[in-house]
Coordinates of C-alpha atoms in Angstrom, one line a residue:
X1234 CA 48.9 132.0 59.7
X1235 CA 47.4 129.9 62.8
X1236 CA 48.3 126.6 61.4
X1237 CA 51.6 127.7 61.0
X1238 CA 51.5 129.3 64.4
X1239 CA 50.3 125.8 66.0
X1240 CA 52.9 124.7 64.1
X1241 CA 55.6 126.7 65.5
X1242 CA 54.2 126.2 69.4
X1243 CA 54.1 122.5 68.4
X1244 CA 57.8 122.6 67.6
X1245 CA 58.5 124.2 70.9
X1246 CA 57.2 121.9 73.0
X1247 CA 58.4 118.9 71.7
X1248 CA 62.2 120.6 71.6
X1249 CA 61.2 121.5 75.4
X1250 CA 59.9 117.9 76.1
X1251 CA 63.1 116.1 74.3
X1252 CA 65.3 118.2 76.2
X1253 CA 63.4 117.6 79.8
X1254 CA 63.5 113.9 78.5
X1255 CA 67.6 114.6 77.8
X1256 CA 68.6 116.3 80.7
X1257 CA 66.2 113.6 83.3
X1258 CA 68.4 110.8 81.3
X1259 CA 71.6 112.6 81.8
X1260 CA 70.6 112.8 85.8
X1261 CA 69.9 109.0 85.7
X1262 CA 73.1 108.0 84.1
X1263 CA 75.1 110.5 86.3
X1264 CA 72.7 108.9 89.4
X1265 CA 73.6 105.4 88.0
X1266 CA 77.2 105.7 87.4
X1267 CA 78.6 108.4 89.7
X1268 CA 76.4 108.7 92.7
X1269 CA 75.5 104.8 93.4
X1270 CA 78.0 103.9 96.3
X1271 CA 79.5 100.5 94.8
X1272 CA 79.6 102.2 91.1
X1273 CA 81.5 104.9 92.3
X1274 CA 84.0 102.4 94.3
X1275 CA 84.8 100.8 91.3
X1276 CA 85.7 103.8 88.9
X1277 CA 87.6 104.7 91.7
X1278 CA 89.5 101.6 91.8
X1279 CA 90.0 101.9 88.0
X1280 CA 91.3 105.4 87.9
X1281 CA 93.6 103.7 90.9
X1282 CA 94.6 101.2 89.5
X1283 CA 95.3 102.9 85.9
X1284 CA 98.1 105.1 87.3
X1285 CA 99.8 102.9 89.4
X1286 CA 99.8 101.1 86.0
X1287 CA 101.4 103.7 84.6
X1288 CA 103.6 105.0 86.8
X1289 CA 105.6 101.1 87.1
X1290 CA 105.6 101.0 83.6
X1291 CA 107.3 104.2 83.0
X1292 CA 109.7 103.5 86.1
X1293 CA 110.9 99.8 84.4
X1294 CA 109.9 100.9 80.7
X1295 CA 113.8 102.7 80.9
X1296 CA 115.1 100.0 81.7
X1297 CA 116.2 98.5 77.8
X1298 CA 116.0 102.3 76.5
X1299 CA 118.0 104.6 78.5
X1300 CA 121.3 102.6 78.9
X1301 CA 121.6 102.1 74.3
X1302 CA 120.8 105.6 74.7
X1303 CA 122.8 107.0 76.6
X1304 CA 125.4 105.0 74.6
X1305 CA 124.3 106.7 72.0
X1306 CA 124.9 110.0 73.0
X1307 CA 128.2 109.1 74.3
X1308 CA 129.2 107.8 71.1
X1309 CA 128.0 110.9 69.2
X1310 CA 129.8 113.5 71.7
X1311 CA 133.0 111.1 70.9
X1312 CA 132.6 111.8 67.1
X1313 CA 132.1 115.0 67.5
X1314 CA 135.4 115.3 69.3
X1315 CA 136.9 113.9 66.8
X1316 CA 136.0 115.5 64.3
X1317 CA 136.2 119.1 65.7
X1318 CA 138.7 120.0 68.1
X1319 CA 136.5 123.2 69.8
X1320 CA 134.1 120.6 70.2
X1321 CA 130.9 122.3 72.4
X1322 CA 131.6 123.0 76.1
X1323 CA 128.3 120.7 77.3
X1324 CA 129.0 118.0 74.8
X1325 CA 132.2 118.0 76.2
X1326 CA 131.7 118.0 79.7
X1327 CA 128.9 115.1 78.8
X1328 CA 131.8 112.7 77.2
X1329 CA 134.1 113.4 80.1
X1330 CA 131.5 112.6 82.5
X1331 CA 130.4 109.3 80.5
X1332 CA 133.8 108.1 79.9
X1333 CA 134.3 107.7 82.9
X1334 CA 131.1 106.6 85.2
X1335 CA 129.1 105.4 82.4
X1336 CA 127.5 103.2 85.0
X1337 CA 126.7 105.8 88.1
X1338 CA 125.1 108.2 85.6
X1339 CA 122.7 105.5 84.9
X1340 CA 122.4 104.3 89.0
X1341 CA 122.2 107.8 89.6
X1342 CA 119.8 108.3 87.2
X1343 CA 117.7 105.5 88.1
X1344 CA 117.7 105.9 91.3
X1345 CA 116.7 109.7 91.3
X1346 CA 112.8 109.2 90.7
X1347 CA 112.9 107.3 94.1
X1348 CA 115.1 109.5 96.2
X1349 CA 113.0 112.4 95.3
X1350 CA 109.8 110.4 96.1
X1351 CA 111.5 109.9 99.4
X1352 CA 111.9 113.6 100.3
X1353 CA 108.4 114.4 98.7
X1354 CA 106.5 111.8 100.4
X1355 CA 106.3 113.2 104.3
X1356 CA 105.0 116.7 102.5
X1357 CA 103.1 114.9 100.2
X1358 CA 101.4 112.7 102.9
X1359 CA 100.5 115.6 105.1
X1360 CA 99.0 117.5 102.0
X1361 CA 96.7 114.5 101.3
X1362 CA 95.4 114.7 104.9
X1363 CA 94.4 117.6 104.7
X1364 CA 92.7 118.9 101.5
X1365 CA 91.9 115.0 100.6
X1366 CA 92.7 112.5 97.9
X1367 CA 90.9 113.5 94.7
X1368 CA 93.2 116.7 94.6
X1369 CA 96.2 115.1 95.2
X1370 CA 95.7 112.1 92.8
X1371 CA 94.7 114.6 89.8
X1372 CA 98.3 116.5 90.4
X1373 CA 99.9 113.6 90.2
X1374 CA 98.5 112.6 87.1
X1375 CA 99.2 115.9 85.5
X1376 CA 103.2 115.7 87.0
X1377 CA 103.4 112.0 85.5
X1378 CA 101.5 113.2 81.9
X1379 CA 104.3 116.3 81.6
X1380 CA 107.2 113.8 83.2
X1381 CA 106.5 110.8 80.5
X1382 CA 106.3 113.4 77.8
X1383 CA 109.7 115.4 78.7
X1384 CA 111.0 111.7 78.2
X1385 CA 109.7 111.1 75.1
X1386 CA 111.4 114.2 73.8
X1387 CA 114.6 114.7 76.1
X1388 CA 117.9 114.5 74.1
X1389 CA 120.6 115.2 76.8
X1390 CA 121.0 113.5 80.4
X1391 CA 119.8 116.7 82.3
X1392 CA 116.8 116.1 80.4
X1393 CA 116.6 112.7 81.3
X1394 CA 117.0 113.4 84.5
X1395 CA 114.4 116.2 84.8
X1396 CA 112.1 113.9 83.6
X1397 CA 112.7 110.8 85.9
X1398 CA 112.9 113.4 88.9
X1399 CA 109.5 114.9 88.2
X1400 CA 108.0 111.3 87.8
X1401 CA 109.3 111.2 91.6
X1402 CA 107.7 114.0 92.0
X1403 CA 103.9 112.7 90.7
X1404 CA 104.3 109.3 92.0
X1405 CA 104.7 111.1 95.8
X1406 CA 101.3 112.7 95.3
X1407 CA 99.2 109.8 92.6
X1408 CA 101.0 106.5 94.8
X1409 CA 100.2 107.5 98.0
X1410 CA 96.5 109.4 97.7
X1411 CA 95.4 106.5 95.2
X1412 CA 96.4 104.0 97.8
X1413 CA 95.0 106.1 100.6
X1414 CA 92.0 106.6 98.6
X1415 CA 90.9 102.9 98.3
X1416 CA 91.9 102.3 102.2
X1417 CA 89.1 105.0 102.5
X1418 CA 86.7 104.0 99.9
X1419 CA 86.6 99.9 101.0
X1420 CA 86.5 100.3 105.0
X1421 CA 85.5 96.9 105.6
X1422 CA 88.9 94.6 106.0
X1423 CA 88.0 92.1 103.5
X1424 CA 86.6 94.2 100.5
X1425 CA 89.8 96.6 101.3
X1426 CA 92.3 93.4 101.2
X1427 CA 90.6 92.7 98.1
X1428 CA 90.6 96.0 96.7
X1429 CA 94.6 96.6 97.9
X1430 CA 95.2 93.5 96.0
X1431 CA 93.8 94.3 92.8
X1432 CA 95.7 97.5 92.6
X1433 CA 99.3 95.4 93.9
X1434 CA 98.4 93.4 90.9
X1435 CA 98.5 96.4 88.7
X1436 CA 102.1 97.6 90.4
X1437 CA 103.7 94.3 89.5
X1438 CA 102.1 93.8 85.6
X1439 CA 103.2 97.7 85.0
X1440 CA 106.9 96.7 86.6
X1441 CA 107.4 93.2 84.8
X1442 CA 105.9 93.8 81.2
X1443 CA 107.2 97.7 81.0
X1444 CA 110.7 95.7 79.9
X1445 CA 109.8 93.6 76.7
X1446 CA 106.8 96.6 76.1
X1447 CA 110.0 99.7 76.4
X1448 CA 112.7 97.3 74.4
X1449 CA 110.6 96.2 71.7
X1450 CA 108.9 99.3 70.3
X1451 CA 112.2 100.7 71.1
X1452 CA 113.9 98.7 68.9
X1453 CA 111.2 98.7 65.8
X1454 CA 109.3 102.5 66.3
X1455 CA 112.2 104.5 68.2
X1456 CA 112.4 106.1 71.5
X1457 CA 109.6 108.3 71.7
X1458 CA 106.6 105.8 70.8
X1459 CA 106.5 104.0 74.1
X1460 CA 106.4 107.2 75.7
X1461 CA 103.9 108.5 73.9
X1462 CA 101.6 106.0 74.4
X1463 CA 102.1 105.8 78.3
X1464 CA 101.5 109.7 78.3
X1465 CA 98.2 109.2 75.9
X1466 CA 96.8 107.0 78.7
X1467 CA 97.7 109.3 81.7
X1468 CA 96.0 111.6 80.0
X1469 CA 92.7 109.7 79.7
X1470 CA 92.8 108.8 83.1
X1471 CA 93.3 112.2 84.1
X1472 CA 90.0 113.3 82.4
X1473 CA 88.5 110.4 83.8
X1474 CA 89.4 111.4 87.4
X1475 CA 88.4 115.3 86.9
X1476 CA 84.8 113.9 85.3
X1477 CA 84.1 111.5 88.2
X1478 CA 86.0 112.9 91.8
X1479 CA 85.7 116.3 90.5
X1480 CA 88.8 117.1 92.8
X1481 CA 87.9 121.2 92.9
X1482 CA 84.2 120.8 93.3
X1483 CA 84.6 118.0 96.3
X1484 CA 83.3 120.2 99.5
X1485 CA 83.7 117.3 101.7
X1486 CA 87.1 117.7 103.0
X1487 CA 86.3 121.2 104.6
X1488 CA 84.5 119.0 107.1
X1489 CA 87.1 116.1 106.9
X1490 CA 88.4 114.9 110.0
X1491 CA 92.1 116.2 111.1
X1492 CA 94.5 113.2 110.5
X1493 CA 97.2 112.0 112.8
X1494 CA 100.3 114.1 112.1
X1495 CA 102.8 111.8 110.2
X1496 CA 105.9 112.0 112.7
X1497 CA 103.5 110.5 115.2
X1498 CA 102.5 107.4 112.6
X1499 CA 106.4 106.8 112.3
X1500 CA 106.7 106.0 116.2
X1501 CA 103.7 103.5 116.7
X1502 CA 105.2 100.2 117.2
X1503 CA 103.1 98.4 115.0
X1504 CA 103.3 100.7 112.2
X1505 CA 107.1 100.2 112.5
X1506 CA 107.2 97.0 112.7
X1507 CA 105.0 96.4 108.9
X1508 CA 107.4 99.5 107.7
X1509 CA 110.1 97.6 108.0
X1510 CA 109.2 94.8 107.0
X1511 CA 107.8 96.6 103.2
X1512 CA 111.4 98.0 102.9
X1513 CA 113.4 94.5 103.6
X1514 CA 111.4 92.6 101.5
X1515 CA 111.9 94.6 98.4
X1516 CA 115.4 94.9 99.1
X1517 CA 115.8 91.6 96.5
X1518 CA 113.8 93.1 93.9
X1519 CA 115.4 96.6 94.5
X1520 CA 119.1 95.6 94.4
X1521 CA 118.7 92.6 91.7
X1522 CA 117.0 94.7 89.0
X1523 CA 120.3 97.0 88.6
X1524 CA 122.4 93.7 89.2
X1525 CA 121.6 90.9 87.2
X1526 CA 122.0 91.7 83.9
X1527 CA 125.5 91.9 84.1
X1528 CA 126.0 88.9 86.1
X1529 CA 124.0 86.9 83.7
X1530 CA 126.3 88.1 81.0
X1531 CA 129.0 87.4 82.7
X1532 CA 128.1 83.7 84.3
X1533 CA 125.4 82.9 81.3
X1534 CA 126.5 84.4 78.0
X1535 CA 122.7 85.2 78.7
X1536 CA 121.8 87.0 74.8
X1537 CA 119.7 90.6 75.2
X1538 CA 116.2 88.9 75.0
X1539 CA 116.3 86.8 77.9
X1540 CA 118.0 89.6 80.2
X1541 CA 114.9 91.5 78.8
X1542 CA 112.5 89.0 79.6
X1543 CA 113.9 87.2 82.9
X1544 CA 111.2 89.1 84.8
X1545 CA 108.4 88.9 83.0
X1546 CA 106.9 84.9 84.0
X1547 CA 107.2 86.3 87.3
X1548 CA 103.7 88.4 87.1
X1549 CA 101.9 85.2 87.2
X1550 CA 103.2 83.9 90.8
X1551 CA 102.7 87.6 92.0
X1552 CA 99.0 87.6 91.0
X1553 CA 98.7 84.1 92.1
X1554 CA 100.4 85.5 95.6
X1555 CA 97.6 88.3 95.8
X1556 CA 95.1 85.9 95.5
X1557 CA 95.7 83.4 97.8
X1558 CA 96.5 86.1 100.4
X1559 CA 93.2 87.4 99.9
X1560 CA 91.4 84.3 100.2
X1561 CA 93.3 83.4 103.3
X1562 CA 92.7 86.9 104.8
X1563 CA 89.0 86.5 104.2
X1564 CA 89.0 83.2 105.7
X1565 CA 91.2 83.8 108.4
X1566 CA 92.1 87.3 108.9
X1567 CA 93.6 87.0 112.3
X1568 CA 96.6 85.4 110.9
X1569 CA 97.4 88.5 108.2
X1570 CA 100.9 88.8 110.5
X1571 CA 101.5 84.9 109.6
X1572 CA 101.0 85.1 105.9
X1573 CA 103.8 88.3 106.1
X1574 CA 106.1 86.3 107.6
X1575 CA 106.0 83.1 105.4
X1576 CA 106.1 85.8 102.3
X1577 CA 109.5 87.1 104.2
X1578 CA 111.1 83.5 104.5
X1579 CA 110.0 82.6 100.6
X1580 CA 111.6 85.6 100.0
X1581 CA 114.9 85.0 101.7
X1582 CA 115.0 81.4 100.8
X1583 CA 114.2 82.6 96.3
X1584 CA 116.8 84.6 97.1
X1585 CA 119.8 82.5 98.8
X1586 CA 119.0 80.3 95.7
X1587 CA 119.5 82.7 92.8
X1588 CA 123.3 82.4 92.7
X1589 CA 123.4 78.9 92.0
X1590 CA 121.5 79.3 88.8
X1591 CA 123.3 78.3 85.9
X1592 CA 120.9 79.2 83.2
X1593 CA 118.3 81.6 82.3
X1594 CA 115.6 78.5 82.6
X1595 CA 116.7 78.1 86.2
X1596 CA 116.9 81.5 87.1
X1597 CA 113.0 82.2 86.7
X1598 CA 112.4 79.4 89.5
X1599 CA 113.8 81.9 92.4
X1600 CA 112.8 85.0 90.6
X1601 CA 109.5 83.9 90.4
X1602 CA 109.6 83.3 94.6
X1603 CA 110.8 86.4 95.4
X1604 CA 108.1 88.0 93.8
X1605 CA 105.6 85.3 95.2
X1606 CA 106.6 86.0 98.5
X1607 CA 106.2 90.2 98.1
X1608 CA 102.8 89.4 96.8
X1609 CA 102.1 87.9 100.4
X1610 CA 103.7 90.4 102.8
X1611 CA 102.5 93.7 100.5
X1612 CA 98.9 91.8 100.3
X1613 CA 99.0 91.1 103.8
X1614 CA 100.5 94.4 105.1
X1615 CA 98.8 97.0 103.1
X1616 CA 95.9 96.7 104.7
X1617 CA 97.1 95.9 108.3
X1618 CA 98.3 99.4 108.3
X1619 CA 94.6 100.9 107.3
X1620 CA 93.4 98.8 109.8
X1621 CA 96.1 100.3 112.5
X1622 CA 95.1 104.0 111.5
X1623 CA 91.7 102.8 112.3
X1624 CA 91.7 101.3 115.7
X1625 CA 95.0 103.7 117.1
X1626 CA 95.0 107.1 115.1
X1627 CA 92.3 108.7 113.1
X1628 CA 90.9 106.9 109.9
X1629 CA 92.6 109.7 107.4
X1630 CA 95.1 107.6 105.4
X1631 CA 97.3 109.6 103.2
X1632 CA 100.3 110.1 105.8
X1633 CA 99.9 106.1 106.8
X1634 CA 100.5 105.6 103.0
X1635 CA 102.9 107.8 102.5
X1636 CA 104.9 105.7 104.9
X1637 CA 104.8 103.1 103.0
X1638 CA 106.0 104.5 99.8
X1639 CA 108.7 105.8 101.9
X1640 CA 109.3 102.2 102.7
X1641 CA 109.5 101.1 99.4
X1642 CA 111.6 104.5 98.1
X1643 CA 114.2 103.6 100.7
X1644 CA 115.0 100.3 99.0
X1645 CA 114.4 101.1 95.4
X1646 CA 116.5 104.1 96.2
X1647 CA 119.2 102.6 97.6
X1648 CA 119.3 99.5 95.0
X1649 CA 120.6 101.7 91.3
X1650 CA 123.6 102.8 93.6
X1651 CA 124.3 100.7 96.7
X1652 CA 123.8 97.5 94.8
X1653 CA 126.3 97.7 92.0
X1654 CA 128.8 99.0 95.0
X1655 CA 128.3 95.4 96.7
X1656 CA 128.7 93.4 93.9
X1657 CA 131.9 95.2 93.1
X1658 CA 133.3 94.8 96.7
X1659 CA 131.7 91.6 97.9
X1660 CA 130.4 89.6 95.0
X1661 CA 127.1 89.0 93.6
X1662 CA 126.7 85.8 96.0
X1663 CA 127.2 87.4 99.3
X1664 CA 124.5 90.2 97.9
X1665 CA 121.8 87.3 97.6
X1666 CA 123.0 85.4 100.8
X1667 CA 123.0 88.9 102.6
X1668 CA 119.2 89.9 101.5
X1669 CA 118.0 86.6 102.0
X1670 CA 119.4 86.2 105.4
X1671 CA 117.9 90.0 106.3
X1672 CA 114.9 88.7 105.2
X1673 CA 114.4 85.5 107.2
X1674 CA 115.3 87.1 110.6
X1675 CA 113.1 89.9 109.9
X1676 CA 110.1 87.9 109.7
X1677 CA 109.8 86.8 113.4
X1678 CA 109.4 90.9 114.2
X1679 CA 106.0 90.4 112.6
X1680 CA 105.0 88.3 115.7
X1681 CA 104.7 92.0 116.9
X1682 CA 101.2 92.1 115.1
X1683 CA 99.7 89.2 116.5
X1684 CA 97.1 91.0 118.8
X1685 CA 96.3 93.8 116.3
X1686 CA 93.3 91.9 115.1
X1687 CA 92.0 91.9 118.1
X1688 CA 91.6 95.7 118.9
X1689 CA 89.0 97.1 118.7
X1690 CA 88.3 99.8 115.0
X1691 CA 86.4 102.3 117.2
X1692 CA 89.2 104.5 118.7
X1693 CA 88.9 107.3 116.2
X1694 CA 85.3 107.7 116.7
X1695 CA 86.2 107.3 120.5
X1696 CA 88.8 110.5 120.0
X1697 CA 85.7 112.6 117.4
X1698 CA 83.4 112.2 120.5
X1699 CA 85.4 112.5 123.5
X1700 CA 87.4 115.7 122.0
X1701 CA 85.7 117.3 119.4
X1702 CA 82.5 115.8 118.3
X1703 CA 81.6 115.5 115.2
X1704 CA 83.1 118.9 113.5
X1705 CA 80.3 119.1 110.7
X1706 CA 77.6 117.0 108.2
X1707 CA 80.9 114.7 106.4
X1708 CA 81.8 113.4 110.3
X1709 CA 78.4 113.0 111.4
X1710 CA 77.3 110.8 108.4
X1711 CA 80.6 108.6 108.8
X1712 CA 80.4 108.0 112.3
X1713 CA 77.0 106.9 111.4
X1714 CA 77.6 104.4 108.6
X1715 CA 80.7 103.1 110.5
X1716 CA 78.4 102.4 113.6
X1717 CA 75.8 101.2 111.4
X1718 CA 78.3 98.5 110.1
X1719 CA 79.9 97.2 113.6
X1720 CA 78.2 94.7 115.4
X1721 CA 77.2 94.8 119.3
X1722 CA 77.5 98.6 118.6
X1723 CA 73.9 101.0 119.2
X1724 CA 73.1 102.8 116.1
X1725 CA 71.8 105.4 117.9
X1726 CA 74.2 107.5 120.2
X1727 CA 72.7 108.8 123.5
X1728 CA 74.3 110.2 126.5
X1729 CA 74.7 107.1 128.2
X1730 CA 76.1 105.1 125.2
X1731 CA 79.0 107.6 124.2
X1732 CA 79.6 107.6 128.1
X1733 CA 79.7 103.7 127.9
X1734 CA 81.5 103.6 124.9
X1735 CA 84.4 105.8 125.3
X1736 CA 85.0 104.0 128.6
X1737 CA 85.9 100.9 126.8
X1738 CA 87.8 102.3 124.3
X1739 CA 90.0 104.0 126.2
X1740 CA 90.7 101.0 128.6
X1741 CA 91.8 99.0 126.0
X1742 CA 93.5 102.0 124.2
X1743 CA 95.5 102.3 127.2
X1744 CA 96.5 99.0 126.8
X1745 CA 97.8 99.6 123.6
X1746 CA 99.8 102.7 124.5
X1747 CA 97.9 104.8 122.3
X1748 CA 99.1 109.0 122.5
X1749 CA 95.8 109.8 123.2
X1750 CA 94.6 108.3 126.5

């Protein structure tokens, strides 16, 4: 009996020992992956940079699918009426709709992802202020996930349209807070303009290959598959965002600092100015998309594979736009304002020149500007505005984002149903000549920024101390590591330092015609 009682006690241990041994590896790992700083920055940029992935590919990915259709249904609602003469009330009021306005049902429907994205995103950026991004950027995952899989199985246009307005819905909440997310993860300016570019890299590879991706599995493994796939992968990167930002376990945003109300954001100069600039320069891509596929029919003969693919080569100038804006900005980031503006006047000239194309070889030469020169001013601009939240407002990003998606909403909202409107009235030529004229006389607004460099980032720490101090642990230990990192600054805050401090903050705040002084 006692060897087999040794035995037993012997068993024990070692099952207690392996699973200390288990669970100390498990802390390691979790210590290694999740908790190291720079680790943590990275998944972050991944999960980022996976759903703005997504959510461009499943904006363009309708692009060769939804027209044949739609076409589709018409065509079976006409058979149907044919063959029956009480044919069903909806089919029928479908087909009388179709007949008709084919063409607005699909600008309308196109269009309807951005417009609501335009009325969600002022709520959407307040929300993220206050309860954070990791919340935020999960819902929006989970609106995308049920969005791309009411596509794959919609049959009807009300379905269709459902499904395109919910993906409105989740890009409001998973754009902005992922964006807003890496301004607050990468607070030094070059890392951030690095980190910025990576994910605009992401935006334009999900918008130009989404096209030949949608149309080809479209064509050989039906409608739903491409779906399918895109909602397969939202779903992985939603479990990968609940296992590493934990979004309803995250206790740091009951200390997180109150952001600047959003109506307040919209009347800074400065933030107006790069605004403005973010909407005009996607104004091209906006209003071409819808555009030029009939007018290459029409002046080409162009056959469905190079419509399909006359976006695609231009990925390679836009990545090769991000990069050399982020080199430049690390070399010289005084001049971020400059490398805007040249983007603006590549953009305008690209786009003066596409009408004179007079084949499909041509035509990727000023397709391929226009989206070099949006690398530059979203590269450039993108981070200029997390860099005016931090010297003029509070350093809480999600309503300064938000601006900008409301930026780009305004043109990609505009483009299914102005642009077709335009071409009809005034000709595809004067629609290029028009853009690229609004886009070379916007670009000397952006002189506006050429001091912005040269405030000082402390005014939101200046507003924590002068007003509130710091309101708990989470605004204490980032007014620490932000002092730590800024040079000619005292790491250690006395009396007589905050005293000194604030003083020159809010002379040179009241130079800047900051709300707060």
């Amino acid at each position: 009996m006692e060897p087999e009682g040794i035995t037993a006690g012997q068993a024990t241990n070692m099952a207690q020992s392996a699973a200390s041994k288990l669970s100390q590896m498990g802390e390691r790992t979790k210590q290694l992956v999740i908790q190291d700083p720079e680790r943590q920055k990275r998944i972050i940029l991944v999960i980022v940079c996976i759903a703005l992935l997504l959510d461009n590919m499943l904006y363009m990915v309708i692009v060769p699918i939804i027209p044949d259709y739609l076409e589709g249904l018409q065509k079976s609602a006409d058979h149907a009426q044919a063959a029956a003469a009480h044919t069903n009330s909806t089919n029928s009021t479908f087909h009388k709709v179709a007949k008709g306005n084919f063409d607005l049902q699909i600008g309308v429907l196109f269009a309807s992802k951005a417009i609501l994205q335009l009325l969600v995103n002022p709520l959407s950026g307040t929300f993220i202020d206050r309860v954070g991004y990791d919340i935020p950027l999960f819902i929006g995952l989970n609106v995308m996930f049920l969005s791309t899989l009411i596509f794959a199985f919609a049959d009807n246009y009300a379905t269709l349209f459902l499904a395109r307005s919910m993906q409105g819905l989740g890009s409001a909440f998973a754009d902005t807070s992922g964006i807003a997310l890496i301004a607050d993860k990468y607070t030094e300016e070059t890392e951030r303009s690095k980190a910025l570019g990576i994910a605009l890299a992401f935006i334009s590879f999900g918008s130009l290959v989404a096209p030949p991706f949608g149309g080809v599995l479209y064509e050989f493994a039906g409608k739903r598959v491409p779906f399918l796939i895109l909602a397969c992968i939202c779903f992985a990167d939603g479990v990968l965002c609940l296992t590493v930002l934990k979004p309803f376990s995250n206790r740091e945003r009951e200390n997180m600092p109150v952001g600047t109300p959003i109506y307040k954001l919209m009347i800074d100069p400065y933030i107006a100015v790069v605004a403005g600039a973010l909407t005009i320069c996607n104004i091209p891509l906006a209003f071409l998309e819808p555009t030029i596929a009939n007018w290459m029919e029409e002046t080409m003969h162009s056959s469905q594979w190079e419509i399909g693919m006359t976006w695609f080569p231009a990925f390679f100038p836009h990545v090769l736009g991000v990069y050399l804006t982020v080199k430049l900005a690390a070399k010289y980031p005084h001049l971020q304002w400059f490398y805007g503006a040249i983007g603006m006047v590549f953009i305008g000239a690209s786009s003066c020149t596409v009408p004179a194309c007079k084949n499909f070889g041509q035509l990727m030469i000023p397709l391929c500007g226009i989206c070099f020169g949006i690398a530059f001013v979203d590269t450039a601009l993108l981070p200029t505005l997390g860099f005016l939240v931090d010297v003029r407002h509070v350093s809480v990003y999600g309503s300064v984002y938000a601006i900008a998606d409301i930026s780009y909403c305004v043109a990609y909202a505009l483009g299914p149903v102005v642009a077709g409107q335009i071409v009809h009235d005034l000709g595809f030529v004067q629609l290029n000549l028009g853009m690229g004229l609004a886009n070379v006389l916007y670009a000397p607004a952006l002189l506006l920024l050429k001091n912005v460099t040269q405030m000082k980032p402390s005014f939101s720490e200046r507003n924590m101390l002068l007003e509130d101090g710091p309101a708990g642990l989470y605004d204490t230990i980032k007014m620490e590591q932000r002092e730590k990192k800024k040079k000619g600054l005292c790491t250690t805050i006395d009396e007589n330092g905050i005293e000194t401090f604030a003083q020159r903050s809010f002379s040179e705040e009241e130079s800047s015609g900051g709300e707060y002084a």
